[in-house]
XYZ file of C-alpha atoms in Angstrom:
344
model
C 175.695 54.637 90.943
C 178.461 56.876 92.182
C 180.099 58.708 89.246
C 183.471 57.350 90.353
C 182.101 53.801 89.961
C 181.001 54.195 86.343
C 182.199 51.487 83.978
C 184.346 52.597 81.045
C 182.209 50.761 78.503
C 184.512 51.731 75.630
C 187.250 49.538 77.120
C 185.165 46.448 76.342
C 185.707 46.969 72.631
C 189.417 46.143 73.071
C 188.619 42.542 74.007
C 186.569 39.715 72.511
C 184.617 37.169 74.494
C 186.036 34.281 72.455
C 189.533 35.330 73.578
C 188.445 35.092 77.212
C 186.644 31.787 76.576
C 189.781 30.329 74.979
C 191.928 31.509 77.891
C 189.672 29.796 80.440
C 189.391 26.653 78.320
C 193.179 26.249 77.930
C 193.652 26.742 81.687
C 190.875 24.319 82.653
C 191.569 21.602 80.051
C 195.334 21.620 80.498
C 196.517 22.688 77.075
C 195.804 24.231 73.694
C 194.904 20.973 71.964
C 192.432 19.913 74.655
C 190.859 23.390 74.672
C 190.447 23.277 70.891
C 188.638 19.950 71.168
C 186.340 21.240 73.946
C 185.463 24.416 72.036
C 185.214 22.756 68.586
C 187.904 25.086 67.261
C 191.216 24.404 65.548
C 194.340 24.522 67.712
C 195.887 27.348 65.622
C 192.737 29.412 66.147
C 192.938 28.922 69.912
C 196.615 29.912 69.852
C 195.853 33.078 67.872
C 193.070 34.092 70.276
C 195.312 33.615 73.307
C 198.054 35.650 71.620
C 195.589 38.468 70.836
C 194.388 38.530 74.460
C 197.971 38.618 75.749
C 198.819 41.466 73.376
C 195.765 43.491 74.503
C 196.448 42.870 78.200
C 200.187 43.438 77.894
C 201.086 40.283 79.863
C 201.930 36.639 79.117
C 199.213 34.258 80.326
C 200.917 30.918 79.573
C 204.453 29.619 79.797
C 204.861 27.898 76.421
C 208.314 26.503 77.286
C 206.666 23.644 79.161
C 204.408 20.899 77.854
C 201.577 21.273 78.349
C 201.758 25.047 78.650
C 201.244 26.265 82.199
C 199.847 29.463 83.576
C 202.227 32.283 84.377
C 201.832 34.147 87.680
C 199.928 36.835 85.772
C 197.759 34.166 84.192
C 196.927 32.669 87.596
C 195.979 36.141 88.855
C 193.693 36.917 85.908
C 192.012 33.515 85.554
C 189.401 34.063 88.334
C 188.399 37.365 86.736
C 188.053 35.722 83.315
C 185.861 33.020 84.851
C 183.715 35.746 86.471
C 183.203 37.424 83.083
C 181.907 34.161 81.597
C 179.738 33.389 84.634
C 178.210 36.873 84.523
C 177.461 36.393 80.830
C 175.727 33.111 81.625
C 173.695 34.850 84.347
C 172.731 37.609 81.915
C 171.499 35.101 79.343
C 169.618 33.060 81.949
C 167.919 36.163 83.342
C 166.874 37.280 79.871
C 165.416 33.851 79.150
C 163.449 33.848 82.405
C 161.700 37.138 81.636
C 161.257 36.684 77.887
C 157.637 37.550 77.073
C 156.861 38.357 80.711
C 156.351 41.635 82.514
C 159.506 42.747 84.250
C 160.934 46.156 85.140
C 160.050 49.593 86.510
C 156.933 51.475 85.376
C 156.632 55.167 86.279
C 153.052 56.176 87.079
C 151.920 59.793 87.368
C 148.745 60.400 89.340
C 146.952 63.185 91.211
C 146.818 62.811 95.027
C 143.178 61.845 95.699
C 143.266 59.161 92.994
C 146.569 57.906 94.425
C 145.032 57.535 97.883
C 142.188 55.489 96.401
C 144.001 53.399 93.778
C 147.590 52.880 94.901
C 147.007 50.203 97.596
C 144.921 48.161 95.142
C 147.432 48.532 92.299
C 150.392 47.490 94.440
C 148.593 44.493 95.936
C 147.533 43.213 92.504
C 150.963 43.736 90.959
C 152.637 41.942 93.831
C 150.372 38.931 93.359
C 150.213 38.802 89.553
C 153.377 40.527 88.293
C 156.100 40.266 90.955
C 158.717 41.324 88.423
C 157.112 44.742 87.916
C 157.956 47.627 90.241
C 155.773 50.737 90.319
C 157.499 54.109 90.620
C 155.027 56.763 91.747
C 154.952 60.440 90.889
C 152.130 62.514 92.377
C 151.263 65.923 91.022
C 148.534 68.275 89.787
C 146.617 67.267 86.683
C 148.260 69.533 84.128
C 151.808 68.677 85.242
C 151.156 65.025 84.416
C 150.703 65.836 80.709
C 154.091 67.523 80.600
C 155.760 64.614 82.389
C 154.131 62.055 80.099
C 155.052 63.860 76.880
C 158.566 64.499 78.177
C 159.193 60.821 78.916
C 159.426 61.345 82.687
C 156.556 58.912 83.327
C 155.140 55.954 81.388
C 151.465 56.204 82.389
C 149.255 58.877 83.936
C 145.936 58.786 85.735
C 144.155 62.121 85.368
C 140.670 63.481 84.698
C 139.526 64.155 81.143
C 139.387 67.832 82.089
C 141.299 70.062 81.670
C 141.856 68.721 78.125
C 145.231 67.152 77.393
C 147.477 69.546 75.487
C 149.166 66.954 73.268
C 147.644 64.984 70.402
C 150.067 62.079 70.819
C 148.391 60.847 74.003
C 145.922 57.973 74.139
C 143.505 57.314 76.986
C 140.902 54.940 78.340
C 138.194 56.206 80.713
C 138.214 54.330 84.035
C 135.204 55.723 85.920
C 132.667 58.503 86.353
C 131.953 60.194 89.651
C 129.476 62.957 90.508
C 130.315 66.485 91.457
C 129.320 67.199 95.032
C 128.348 70.270 97.008
C 130.241 70.606 100.290
C 128.341 72.481 103.009
C 128.610 72.870 106.797
C 126.553 70.356 108.773
C 124.089 73.060 109.839
C 123.538 74.447 106.336
C 120.016 74.424 104.869
C 121.131 72.074 102.044
C 122.927 69.578 104.306
C 119.946 67.191 104.403
C 119.203 67.139 100.669
C 119.628 63.921 98.654
C 120.824 65.817 95.577
C 121.004 69.276 94.071
C 121.076 70.803 90.603
C 123.265 73.625 89.397
C 120.374 76.095 89.472
C 120.118 75.472 93.213
C 123.582 77.037 93.527
C 122.601 80.322 91.870
C 124.088 83.215 93.807
C 126.123 81.007 96.144
C 129.731 81.924 96.895
C 131.539 78.858 95.592
C 134.875 77.332 96.520
C 136.244 75.063 93.784
C 139.358 73.210 92.712
C 141.830 75.207 90.599
C 144.275 78.069 90.758
C 143.061 81.471 91.944
C 144.418 83.074 88.791
C 142.296 80.701 86.675
C 138.979 81.806 88.145
C 136.167 81.249 85.665
C 138.177 79.003 83.329
C 135.910 76.554 81.476
C 138.475 73.769 81.638
C 137.548 72.215 84.982
C 134.363 70.211 85.499
C 132.709 72.736 87.805
C 133.011 75.794 85.575
C 132.322 73.780 82.417
C 129.103 72.415 83.916
C 127.860 75.944 84.684
C 128.806 77.133 81.218
C 126.959 74.296 79.470
C 123.891 74.869 81.655
C 123.846 78.560 80.672
C 124.453 79.612 84.274
C 127.009 81.912 85.830
C 129.092 80.543 88.681
C 130.106 82.890 91.463
C 133.511 81.415 92.336
C 135.090 83.313 95.195
C 137.915 80.961 96.202
C 139.916 78.192 94.523
C 142.446 75.699 95.829
C 144.230 72.624 94.505
C 144.091 70.940 97.919
C 140.816 69.128 98.767
C 141.451 69.372 102.515
C 141.897 73.137 102.202
C 138.517 73.326 100.439
C 136.908 71.456 103.344
C 138.551 73.759 105.888
C 137.289 76.865 104.076
C 133.747 75.464 103.951
C 133.910 74.453 107.602
C 134.713 78.071 108.487
C 131.677 79.315 106.560
C 133.681 81.075 103.833
C 131.623 79.584 101.005
C 130.082 76.426 99.566
C 132.404 73.805 98.092
C 131.846 72.301 94.661
C 134.214 69.575 93.506
C 134.446 65.904 92.528
C 133.365 63.198 94.940
C 136.672 61.287 95.194
C 138.556 64.379 96.323
C 136.178 64.589 99.263
C 136.103 60.850 99.937
C 139.840 60.968 100.703
C 139.509 64.017 102.978
C 138.548 64.542 106.614
C 134.864 65.534 106.406
C 134.274 66.410 110.052
C 131.835 69.313 110.227
C 130.666 69.172 106.601
C 128.156 67.257 104.486
C 128.304 66.153 100.840
C 125.355 66.502 98.484
C 125.663 65.092 94.924
C 124.936 67.416 92.007
C 122.813 65.869 89.244
C 122.262 66.907 85.652
C 124.123 67.020 82.358
C 127.924 67.413 82.637
C 127.751 67.279 86.438
C 130.323 64.559 86.819
C 134.021 63.848 86.375
C 135.543 61.255 84.091
C 138.926 59.860 85.087
C 141.145 58.086 82.549
C 144.478 56.325 82.235
C 146.769 58.020 79.688
C 149.820 56.897 77.704
C 152.036 57.947 74.810
C 150.374 56.662 71.646
C 153.508 57.244 69.568
C 155.588 54.692 71.487
C 155.347 50.880 71.663
C 154.152 49.458 74.972
C 156.509 47.276 76.980
C 155.141 44.113 78.675
C 155.601 45.830 82.066
C 153.661 48.956 81.051
C 150.928 46.799 79.513
C 150.674 44.805 82.747
C 150.245 47.925 84.886
C 147.739 49.369 82.426
C 145.669 46.173 82.472
C 145.761 45.978 86.278
C 144.535 49.566 86.644
C 141.828 49.179 84.002
C 140.468 46.072 85.734
C 140.145 47.637 89.183
C 136.650 48.676 90.339
C 135.890 52.371 90.428
C 135.267 54.248 93.672
C 132.044 53.425 95.501
C 129.914 56.122 97.121
C 128.321 58.450 97.991
C 126.031 56.421 100.224
C 122.370 55.896 99.433
C 121.433 58.670 101.849
C 123.400 61.257 99.906
C 122.848 60.301 96.285
C 124.003 58.090 93.413
C 127.103 55.955 93.311
C 130.115 56.712 91.105
C 130.304 54.104 88.352
C 132.730 52.420 86.062
C 132.528 53.703 82.500
C 131.043 50.402 81.260
C 128.289 50.512 83.897
C 127.615 54.250 83.753
C 124.161 55.330 84.810
C 122.447 58.569 83.917
C 121.999 60.956 86.811
C 119.678 63.241 84.875
C 116.508 61.705 86.306
C 117.524 61.962 89.967
C 115.285 64.185 92.083
C 116.192 67.837 92.221
C 116.964 69.608 95.468
C 114.452 72.074 96.758
C 116.645 74.526 98.573
C 118.660 77.399 97.188
C 122.245 77.399 98.474
C 122.756 81.131 98.604
């Protein structure tokens, strides 16, 4: 709304709806007595309400010298506006009744880009079919910015990985799916034909991972945490928050990529191959997050239920390793065959 079009809400306190209702009733029923009968009010009460409205407006609405009282020119001018006020009130009440107990309104969803590319078409299609009164407002951003937006009330829900850990204890979450970490190598690399690899196969390799360059070696992201828990040292030479940039760097032979599968599934993989990494902590869990210190609206609950019911991402293919799974159908990857090459 343009600032010049803002309603002076305080002005409404100078008038009462029953004054306006009495004004319309007297005009439509042809007199004070008939209006009192129609509204189940006494005639003196109707007269007082009309007098109060006239005093507040500063004009006479009825010519009381005639019988029955007739509208003054000012009264004829204001009557359509008074009718509009009552009609708008009726519309307001009808609209409220139609959405009572149903999902209706805007829900602001924060999500990181690769998950948005995978989930958003499914979310919108389901909402359109099942909850047409709910409108999704999307905000894409890096993982850690979503926590700030959620805690600050800028978004209502967030879809983000479990790592890095959320920095607020007032957030609740529900894990949606697991997906493996994958090695990204050029098509002519020695590891390109392997079905799977383990972290020890990456010993000595120059790795390109997701993250900020200044955060090199942080244990917060899945890749560095997996190395730390395996008692191995990762040689991370480059980091980027853009999956397509990671692919481009690998394609140019500047290192071996190591990231989550969905980030690669939504990228152009020409010239590279994906090899799943198996073993403890070699996967990513993605969850839906919300403020646990606030009550859920029907609209937010609807979006949350729609997202939680959607199937997780499928892939990699059988030729390149295990399939990402929903949390309630999670399979252990620990027993998958180990790779035999060393990606150095």
